[in-house]
PDB file of C-alpha atoms and ligand atoms in Angstrom:
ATOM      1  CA  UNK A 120      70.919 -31.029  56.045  1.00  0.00           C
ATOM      2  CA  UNK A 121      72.199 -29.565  52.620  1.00  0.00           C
ATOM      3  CA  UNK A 122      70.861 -31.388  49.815  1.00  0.00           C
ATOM      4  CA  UNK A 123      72.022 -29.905  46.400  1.00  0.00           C
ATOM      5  CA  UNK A 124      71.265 -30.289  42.796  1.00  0.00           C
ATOM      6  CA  UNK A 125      74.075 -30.011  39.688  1.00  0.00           C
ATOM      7  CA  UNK A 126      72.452 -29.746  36.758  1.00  0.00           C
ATOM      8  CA  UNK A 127      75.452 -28.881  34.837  1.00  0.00           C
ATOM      9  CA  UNK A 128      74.681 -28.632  30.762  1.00  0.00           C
ATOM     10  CA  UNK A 129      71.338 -30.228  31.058  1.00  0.00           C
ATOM     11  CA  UNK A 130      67.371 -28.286  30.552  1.00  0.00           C
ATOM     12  CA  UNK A 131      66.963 -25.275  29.183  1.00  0.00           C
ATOM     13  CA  UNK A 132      65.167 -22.128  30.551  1.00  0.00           C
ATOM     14  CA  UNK A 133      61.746 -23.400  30.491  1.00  0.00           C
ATOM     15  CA  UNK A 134      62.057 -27.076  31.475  1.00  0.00           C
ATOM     16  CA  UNK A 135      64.603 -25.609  34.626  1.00  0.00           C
ATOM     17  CA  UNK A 136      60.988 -22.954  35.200  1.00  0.00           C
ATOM     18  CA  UNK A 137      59.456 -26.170  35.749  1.00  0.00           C
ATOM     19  CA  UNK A 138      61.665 -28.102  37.830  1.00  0.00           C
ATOM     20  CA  UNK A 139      61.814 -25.088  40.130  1.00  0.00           C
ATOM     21  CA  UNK A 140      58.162 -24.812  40.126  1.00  0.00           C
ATOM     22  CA  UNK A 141      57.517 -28.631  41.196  1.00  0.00           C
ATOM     23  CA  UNK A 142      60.387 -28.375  43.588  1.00  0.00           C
ATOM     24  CA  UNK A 143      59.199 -25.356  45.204  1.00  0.00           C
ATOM     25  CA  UNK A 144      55.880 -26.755  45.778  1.00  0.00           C
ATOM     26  CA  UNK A 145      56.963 -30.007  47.033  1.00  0.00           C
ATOM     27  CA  UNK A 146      58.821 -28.023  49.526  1.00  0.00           C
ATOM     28  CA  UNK A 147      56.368 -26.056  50.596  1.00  0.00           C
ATOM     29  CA  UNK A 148      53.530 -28.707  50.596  1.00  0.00           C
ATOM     30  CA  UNK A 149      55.736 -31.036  52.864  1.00  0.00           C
ATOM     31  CA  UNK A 150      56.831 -28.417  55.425  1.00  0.00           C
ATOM     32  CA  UNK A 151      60.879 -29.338  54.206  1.00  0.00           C
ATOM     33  CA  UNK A 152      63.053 -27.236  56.327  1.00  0.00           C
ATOM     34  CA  UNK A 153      66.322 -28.540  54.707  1.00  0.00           C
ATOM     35  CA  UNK A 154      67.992 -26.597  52.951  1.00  0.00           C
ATOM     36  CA  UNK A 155      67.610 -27.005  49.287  1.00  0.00           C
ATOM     37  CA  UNK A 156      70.482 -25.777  46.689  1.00  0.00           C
ATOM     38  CA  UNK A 157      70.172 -25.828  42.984  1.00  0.00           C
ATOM     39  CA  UNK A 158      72.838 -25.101  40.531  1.00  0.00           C
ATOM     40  CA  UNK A 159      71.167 -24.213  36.581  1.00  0.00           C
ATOM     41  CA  UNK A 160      73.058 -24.342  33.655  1.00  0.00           C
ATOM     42  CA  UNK A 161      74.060 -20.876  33.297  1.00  0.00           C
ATOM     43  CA  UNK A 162      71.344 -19.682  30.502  1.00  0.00           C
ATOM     44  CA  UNK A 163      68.259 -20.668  33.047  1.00  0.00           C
ATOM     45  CA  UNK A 164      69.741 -18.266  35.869  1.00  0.00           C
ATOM     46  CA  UNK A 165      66.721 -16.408  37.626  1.00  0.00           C
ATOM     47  CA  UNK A 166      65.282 -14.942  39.929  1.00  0.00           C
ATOM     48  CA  UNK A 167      63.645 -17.344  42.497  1.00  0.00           C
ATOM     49  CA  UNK A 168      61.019 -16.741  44.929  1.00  0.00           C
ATOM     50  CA  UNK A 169      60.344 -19.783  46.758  1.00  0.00           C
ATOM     51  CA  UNK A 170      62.318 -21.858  49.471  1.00  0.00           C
ATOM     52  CA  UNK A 171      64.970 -23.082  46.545  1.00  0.00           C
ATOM     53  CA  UNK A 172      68.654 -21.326  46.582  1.00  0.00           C
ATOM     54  CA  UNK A 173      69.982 -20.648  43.141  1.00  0.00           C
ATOM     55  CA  UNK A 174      73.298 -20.930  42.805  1.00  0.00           C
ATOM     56  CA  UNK A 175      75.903 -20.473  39.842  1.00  0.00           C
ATOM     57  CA  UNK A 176      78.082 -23.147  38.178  1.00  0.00           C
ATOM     58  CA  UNK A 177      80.864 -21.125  37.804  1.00  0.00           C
ATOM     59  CA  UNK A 178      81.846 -17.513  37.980  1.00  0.00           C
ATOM     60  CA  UNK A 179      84.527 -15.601  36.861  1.00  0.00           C
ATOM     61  CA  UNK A 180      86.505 -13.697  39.458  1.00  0.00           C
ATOM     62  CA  UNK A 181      85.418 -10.218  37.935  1.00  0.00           C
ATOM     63  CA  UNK A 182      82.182  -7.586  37.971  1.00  0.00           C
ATOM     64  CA  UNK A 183      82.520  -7.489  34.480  1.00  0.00           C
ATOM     65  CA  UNK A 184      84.360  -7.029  31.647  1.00  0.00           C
ATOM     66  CA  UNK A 185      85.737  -8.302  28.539  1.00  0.00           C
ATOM     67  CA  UNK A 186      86.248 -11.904  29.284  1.00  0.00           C
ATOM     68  CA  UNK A 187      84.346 -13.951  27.135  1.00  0.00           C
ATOM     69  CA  UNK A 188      82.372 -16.751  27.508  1.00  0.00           C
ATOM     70  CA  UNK A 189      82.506 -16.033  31.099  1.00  0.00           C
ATOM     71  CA  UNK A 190      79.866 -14.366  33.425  1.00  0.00           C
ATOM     72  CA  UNK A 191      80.745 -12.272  36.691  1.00  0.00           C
ATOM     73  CA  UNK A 192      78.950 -10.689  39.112  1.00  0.00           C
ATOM     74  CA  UNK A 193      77.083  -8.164  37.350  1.00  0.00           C
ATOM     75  CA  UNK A 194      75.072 -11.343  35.809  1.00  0.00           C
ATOM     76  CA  UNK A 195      74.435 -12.910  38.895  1.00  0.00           C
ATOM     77  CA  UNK A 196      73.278  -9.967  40.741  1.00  0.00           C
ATOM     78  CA  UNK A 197      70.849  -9.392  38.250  1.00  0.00           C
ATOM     79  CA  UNK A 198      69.058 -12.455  39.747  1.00  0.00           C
ATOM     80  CA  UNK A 199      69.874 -11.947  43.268  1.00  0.00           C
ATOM     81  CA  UNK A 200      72.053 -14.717  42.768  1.00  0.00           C
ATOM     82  CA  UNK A 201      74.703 -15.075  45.998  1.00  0.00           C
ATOM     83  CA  UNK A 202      75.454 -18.935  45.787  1.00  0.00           C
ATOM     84  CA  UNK A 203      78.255 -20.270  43.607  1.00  0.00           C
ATOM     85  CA  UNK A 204      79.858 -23.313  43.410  1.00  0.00           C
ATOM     86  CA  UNK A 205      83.682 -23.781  42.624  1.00  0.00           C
ATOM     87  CA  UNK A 206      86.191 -26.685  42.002  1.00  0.00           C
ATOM     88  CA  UNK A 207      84.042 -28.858  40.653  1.00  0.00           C
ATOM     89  CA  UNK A 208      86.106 -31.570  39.060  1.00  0.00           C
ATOM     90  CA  UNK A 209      84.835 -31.390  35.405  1.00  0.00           C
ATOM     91  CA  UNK A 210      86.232 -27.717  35.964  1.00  0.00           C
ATOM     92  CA  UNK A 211      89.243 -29.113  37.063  1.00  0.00           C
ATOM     93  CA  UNK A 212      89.080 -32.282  34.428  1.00  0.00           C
ATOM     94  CA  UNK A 213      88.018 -31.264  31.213  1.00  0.00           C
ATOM     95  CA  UNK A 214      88.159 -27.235  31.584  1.00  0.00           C
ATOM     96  CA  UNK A 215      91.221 -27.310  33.107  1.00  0.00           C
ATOM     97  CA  UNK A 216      91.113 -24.919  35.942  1.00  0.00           C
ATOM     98  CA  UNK A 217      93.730 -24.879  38.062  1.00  0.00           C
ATOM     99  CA  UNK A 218      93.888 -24.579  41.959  1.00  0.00           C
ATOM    100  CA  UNK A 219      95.059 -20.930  41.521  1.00  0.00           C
ATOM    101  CA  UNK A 220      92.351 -19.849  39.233  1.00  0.00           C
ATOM    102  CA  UNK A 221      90.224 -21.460  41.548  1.00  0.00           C
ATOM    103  CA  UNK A 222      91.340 -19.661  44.468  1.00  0.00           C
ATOM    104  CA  UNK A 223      91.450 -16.422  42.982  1.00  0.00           C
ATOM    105  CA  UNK A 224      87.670 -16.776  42.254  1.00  0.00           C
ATOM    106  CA  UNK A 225      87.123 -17.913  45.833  1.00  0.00           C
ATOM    107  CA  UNK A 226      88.259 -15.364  47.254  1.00  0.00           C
ATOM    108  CA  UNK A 227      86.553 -12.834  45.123  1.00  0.00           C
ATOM    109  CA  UNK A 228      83.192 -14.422  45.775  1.00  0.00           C
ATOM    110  CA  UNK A 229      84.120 -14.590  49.661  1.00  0.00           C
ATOM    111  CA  UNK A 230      84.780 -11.420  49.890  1.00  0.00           C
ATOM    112  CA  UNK A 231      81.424 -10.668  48.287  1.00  0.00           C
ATOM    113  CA  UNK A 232      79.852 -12.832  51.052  1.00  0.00           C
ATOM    114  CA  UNK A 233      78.614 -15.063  48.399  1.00  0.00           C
ATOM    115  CA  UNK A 234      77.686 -19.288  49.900  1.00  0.00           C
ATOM    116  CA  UNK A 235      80.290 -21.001  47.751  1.00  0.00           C
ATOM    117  CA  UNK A 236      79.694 -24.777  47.675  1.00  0.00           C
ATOM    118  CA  UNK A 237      83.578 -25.504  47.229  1.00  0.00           C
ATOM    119  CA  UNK A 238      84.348 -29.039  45.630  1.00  0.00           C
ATOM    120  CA  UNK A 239      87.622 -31.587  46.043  1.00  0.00           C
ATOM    121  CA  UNK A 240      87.869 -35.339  44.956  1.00  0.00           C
ATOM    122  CA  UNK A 241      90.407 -37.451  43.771  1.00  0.00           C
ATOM    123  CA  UNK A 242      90.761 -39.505  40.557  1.00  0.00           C
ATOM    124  CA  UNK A 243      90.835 -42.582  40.321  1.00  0.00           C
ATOM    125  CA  UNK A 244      94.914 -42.953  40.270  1.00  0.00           C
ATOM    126  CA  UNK A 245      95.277 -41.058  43.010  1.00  0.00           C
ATOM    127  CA  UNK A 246      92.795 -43.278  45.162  1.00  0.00           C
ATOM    128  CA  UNK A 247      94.692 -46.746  43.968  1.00  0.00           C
ATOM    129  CA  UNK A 248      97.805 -45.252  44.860  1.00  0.00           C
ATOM    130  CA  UNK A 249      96.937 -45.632  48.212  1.00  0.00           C
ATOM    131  CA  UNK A 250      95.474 -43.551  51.458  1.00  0.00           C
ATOM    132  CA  UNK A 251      98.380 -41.523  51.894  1.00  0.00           C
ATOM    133  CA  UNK A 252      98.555 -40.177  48.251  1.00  0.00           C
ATOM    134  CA  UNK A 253      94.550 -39.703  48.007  1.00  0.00           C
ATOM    135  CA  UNK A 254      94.501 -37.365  51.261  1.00  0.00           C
ATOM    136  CA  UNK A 255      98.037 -35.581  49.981  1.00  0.00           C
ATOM    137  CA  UNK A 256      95.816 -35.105  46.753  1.00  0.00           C
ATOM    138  CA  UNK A 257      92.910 -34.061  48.586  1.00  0.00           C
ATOM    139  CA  UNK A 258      94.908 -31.743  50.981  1.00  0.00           C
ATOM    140  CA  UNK A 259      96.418 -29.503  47.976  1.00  0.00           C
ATOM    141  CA  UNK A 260      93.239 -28.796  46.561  1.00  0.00           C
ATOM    142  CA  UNK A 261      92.333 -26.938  50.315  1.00  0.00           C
ATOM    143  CA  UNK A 262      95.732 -24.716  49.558  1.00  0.00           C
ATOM    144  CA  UNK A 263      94.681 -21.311  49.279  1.00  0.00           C
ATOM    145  CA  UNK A 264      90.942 -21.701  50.523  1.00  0.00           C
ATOM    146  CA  UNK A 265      90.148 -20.022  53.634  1.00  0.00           C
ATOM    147  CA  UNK A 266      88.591 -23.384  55.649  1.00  0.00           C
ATOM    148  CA  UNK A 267      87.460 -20.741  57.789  1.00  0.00           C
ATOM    149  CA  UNK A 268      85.073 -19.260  56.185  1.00  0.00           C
ATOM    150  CA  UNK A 269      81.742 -18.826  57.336  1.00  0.00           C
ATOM    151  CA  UNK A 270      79.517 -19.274  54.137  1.00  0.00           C
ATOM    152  CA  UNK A 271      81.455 -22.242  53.148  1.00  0.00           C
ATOM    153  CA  UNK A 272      80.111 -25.681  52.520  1.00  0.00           C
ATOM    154  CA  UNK A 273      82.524 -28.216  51.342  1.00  0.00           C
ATOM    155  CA  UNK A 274      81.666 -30.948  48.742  1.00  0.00           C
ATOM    156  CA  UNK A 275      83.690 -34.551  49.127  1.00  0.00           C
ATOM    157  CA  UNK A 276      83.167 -35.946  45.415  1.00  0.00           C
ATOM    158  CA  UNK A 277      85.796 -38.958  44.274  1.00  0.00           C
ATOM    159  CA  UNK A 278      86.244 -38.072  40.211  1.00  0.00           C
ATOM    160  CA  UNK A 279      85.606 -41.683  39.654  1.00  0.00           C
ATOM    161  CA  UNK A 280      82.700 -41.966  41.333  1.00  0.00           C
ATOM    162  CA  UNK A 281      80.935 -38.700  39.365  1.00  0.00           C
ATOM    163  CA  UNK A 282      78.393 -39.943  36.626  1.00  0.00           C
ATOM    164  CA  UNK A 283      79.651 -43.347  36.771  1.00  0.00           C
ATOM    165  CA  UNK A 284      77.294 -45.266  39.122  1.00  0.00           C
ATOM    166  CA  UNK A 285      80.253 -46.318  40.980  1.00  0.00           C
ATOM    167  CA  UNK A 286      80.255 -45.274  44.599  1.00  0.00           C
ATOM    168  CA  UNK A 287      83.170 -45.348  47.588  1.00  0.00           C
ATOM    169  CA  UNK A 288      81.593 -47.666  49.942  1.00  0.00           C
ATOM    170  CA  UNK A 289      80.088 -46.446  53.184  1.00  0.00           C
ATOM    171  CA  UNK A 290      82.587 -47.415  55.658  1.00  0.00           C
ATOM    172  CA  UNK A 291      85.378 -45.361  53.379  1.00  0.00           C
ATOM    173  CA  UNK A 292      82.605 -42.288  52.565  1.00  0.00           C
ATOM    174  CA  UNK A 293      82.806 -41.966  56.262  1.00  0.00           C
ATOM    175  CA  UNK A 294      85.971 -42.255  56.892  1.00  0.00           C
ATOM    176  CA  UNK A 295      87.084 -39.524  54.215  1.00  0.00           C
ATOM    177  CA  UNK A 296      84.670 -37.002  55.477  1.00  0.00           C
ATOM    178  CA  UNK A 297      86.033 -37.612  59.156  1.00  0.00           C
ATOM    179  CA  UNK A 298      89.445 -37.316  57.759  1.00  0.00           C
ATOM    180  CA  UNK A 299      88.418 -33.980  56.202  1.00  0.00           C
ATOM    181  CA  UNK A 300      86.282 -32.563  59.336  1.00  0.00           C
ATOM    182  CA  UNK A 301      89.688 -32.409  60.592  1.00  0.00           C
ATOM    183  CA  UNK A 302      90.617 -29.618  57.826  1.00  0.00           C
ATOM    184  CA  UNK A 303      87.362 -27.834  58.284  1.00  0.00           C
ATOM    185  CA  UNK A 304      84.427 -27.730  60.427  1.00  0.00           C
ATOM    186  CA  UNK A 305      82.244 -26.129  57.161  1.00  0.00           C
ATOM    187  CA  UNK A 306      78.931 -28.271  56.326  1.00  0.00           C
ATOM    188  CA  UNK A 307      80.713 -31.540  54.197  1.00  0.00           C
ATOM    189  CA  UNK A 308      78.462 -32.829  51.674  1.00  0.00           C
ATOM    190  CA  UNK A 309      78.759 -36.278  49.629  1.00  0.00           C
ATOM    191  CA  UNK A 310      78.886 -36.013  46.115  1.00  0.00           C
ATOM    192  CA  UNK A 311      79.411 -38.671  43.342  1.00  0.00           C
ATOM    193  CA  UNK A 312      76.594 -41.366  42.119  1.00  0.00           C
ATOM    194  CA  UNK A 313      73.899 -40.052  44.447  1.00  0.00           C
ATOM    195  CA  UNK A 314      70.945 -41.718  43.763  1.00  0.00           C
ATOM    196  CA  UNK A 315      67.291 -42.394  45.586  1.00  0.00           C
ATOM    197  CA  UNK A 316      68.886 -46.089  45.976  1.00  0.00           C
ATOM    198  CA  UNK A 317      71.626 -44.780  48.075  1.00  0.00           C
ATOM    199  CA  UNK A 318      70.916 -41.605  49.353  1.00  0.00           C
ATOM    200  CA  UNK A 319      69.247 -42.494  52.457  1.00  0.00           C
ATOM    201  CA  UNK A 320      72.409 -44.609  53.424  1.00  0.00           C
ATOM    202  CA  UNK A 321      75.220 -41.854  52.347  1.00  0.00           C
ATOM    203  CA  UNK A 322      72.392 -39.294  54.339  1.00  0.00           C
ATOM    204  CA  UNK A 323      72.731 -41.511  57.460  1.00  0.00           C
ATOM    205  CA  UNK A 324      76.597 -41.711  57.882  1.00  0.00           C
ATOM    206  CA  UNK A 325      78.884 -39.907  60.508  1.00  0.00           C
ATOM    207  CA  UNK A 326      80.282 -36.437  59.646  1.00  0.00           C
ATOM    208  CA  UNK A 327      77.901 -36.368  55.865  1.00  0.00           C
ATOM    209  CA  UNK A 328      76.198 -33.260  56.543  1.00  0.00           C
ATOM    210  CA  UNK A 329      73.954 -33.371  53.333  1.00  0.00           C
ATOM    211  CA  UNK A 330      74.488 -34.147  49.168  1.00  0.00           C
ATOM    212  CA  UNK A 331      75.596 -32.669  46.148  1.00  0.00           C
ATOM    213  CA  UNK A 332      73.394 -35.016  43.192  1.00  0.00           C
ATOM    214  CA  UNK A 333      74.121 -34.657  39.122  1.00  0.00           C
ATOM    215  CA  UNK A 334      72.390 -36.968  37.094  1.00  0.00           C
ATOM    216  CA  UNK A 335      69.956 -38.472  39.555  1.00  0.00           C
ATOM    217  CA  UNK A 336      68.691 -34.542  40.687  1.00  0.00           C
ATOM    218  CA  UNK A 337      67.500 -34.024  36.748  1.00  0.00           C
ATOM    219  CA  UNK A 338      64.336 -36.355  37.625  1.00  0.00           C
ATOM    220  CA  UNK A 339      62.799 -34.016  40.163  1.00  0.00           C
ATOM    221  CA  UNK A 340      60.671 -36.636  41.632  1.00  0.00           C
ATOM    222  CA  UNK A 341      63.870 -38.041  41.932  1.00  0.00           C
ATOM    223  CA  UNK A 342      65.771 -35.239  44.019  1.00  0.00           C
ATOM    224  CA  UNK A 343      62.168 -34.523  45.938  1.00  0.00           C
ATOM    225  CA  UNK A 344      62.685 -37.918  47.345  1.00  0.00           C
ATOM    226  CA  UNK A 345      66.154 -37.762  48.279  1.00  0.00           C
ATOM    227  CA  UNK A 346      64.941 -34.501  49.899  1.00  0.00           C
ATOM    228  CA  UNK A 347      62.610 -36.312  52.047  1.00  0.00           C
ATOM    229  CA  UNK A 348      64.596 -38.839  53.071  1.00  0.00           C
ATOM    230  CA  UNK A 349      66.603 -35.907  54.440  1.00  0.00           C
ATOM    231  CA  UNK A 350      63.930 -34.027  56.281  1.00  0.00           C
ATOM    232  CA  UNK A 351      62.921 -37.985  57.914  1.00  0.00           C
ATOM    233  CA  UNK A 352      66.658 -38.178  59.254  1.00  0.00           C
ATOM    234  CA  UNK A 353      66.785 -34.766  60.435  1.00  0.00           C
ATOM    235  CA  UNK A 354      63.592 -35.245  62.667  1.00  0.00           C
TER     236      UNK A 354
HETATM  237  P1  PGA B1002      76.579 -37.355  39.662  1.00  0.00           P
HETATM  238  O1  PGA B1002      77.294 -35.919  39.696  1.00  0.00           O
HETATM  239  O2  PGA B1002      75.552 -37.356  40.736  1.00  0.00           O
HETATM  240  O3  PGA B1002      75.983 -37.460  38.281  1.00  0.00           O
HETATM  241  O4  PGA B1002      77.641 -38.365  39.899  1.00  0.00           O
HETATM  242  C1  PGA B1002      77.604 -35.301  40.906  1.00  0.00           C
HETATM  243  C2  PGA B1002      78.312 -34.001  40.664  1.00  0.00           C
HETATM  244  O5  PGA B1002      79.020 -33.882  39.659  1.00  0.00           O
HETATM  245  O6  PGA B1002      78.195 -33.063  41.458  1.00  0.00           O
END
């Protein structure tokens, strides 16, 4: 399984140094063979030598360059860095990317061979306007992204359910991801209110090939456990 950790604007260089350094030993020290993704804020970007991917937030779709504010892949490489995620709805939200910015940067990335944890969801209008809607809604954000694509892993997370504590309930989390194993065969992770209360359950249902956790993943006792509730299932 995939479990993954967003820690969006939260830690800073040293506190993520420590994170990494518990999680990596927790890893190692319980023989986990899942595999474990973690997404810094940008400023604690490293290099990491233990069983932990590090992955980007964001990237722009450029080597370098004068595009500020934005890093590219001269700044990633500098930390071996060939995981990026892309889509994520508070891009979407509150940055305002669009689907065409976001495409442009997937395909630069897959073309660099880079993992790229790719992210759709719906908000919360879309989902009470009914099933039809939701999956049209759903279905344009895959425009333009090669489902193909053999580093991709694909992360189902409802807008309303991210950072809210409210969750889809299991019966519908599994019937979304079936729904969207029809689009692509790529790894599908849940994503939205992932917790060590409900993590086991998501980690259990059809077609959920692993998680993508925000708020819960910043306690990394926290995300350790979620991870071993993974390796338990996958045994
Ligand atoms: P959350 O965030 O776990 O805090 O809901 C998930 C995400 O944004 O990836």
């Amino acid at each position: 399984m995939i479990i993954a950790a967003n820690l969006k604007t939260n830690l800073t260089r040293k506190t993520t140094l420590d994170y990494l350094g518990e999680l990596n030993s927790f890893i190692q020290k319980n023989h986990i063979s899942q595999e474990v993704l973690v997404f810094p804020a940008m400023s604690s970007l490293n290099s990491c030598d233990g069983d932990v991917i590090l992955g980007a937030q964001n990237a722009y779709a450029t080597k370098n360059g004068a595009f500020t504010g934005e890093i590219g892949l001269e700044q990633l490489e500098e930390f071996s860095i060939k995981t990026i995620l892309i889509g994520h709805s508070e891009r979407r939200h509150i940055l305002g990317e669009t689907q065409e910015e976001i495409v442009k940067k997937f395909n630069y990335y897959k073309k660099l061979g880079f993992k790229i944890v790719y992210c759709v969801g719906e908000p919360l209008e879309k989902r009470e306007a009914g099933k039809e809607e939701m999956m049209q809604y759903i279905s344009s954000q895959y425009k333009g992204i090669d489902t193909m694509y053999e580093n991709l892993i694909i992360a189902y997370e409802p807008v309303w359910a991210i950072g809210t504590g409210l969750t889809p309930t299991l019966v519908d989390i599994e019937n979304i991801h079936t729904d969207l194993k029809a689009k692509s065969s790529a790894p599908l992770l849940y994503g939205g209110s992932v917790k060590v209360t409900n993590a086991k359950e998501v980690l259990t249902l059809k077609n959920v090939d692993g998680i993508l956790v925000g708020s819960a993943a910043l306690y990394v006792e926290h995300f350790c456990t979620m991870i071993s509730y993974a390796q338990d299932l996958s045994q």
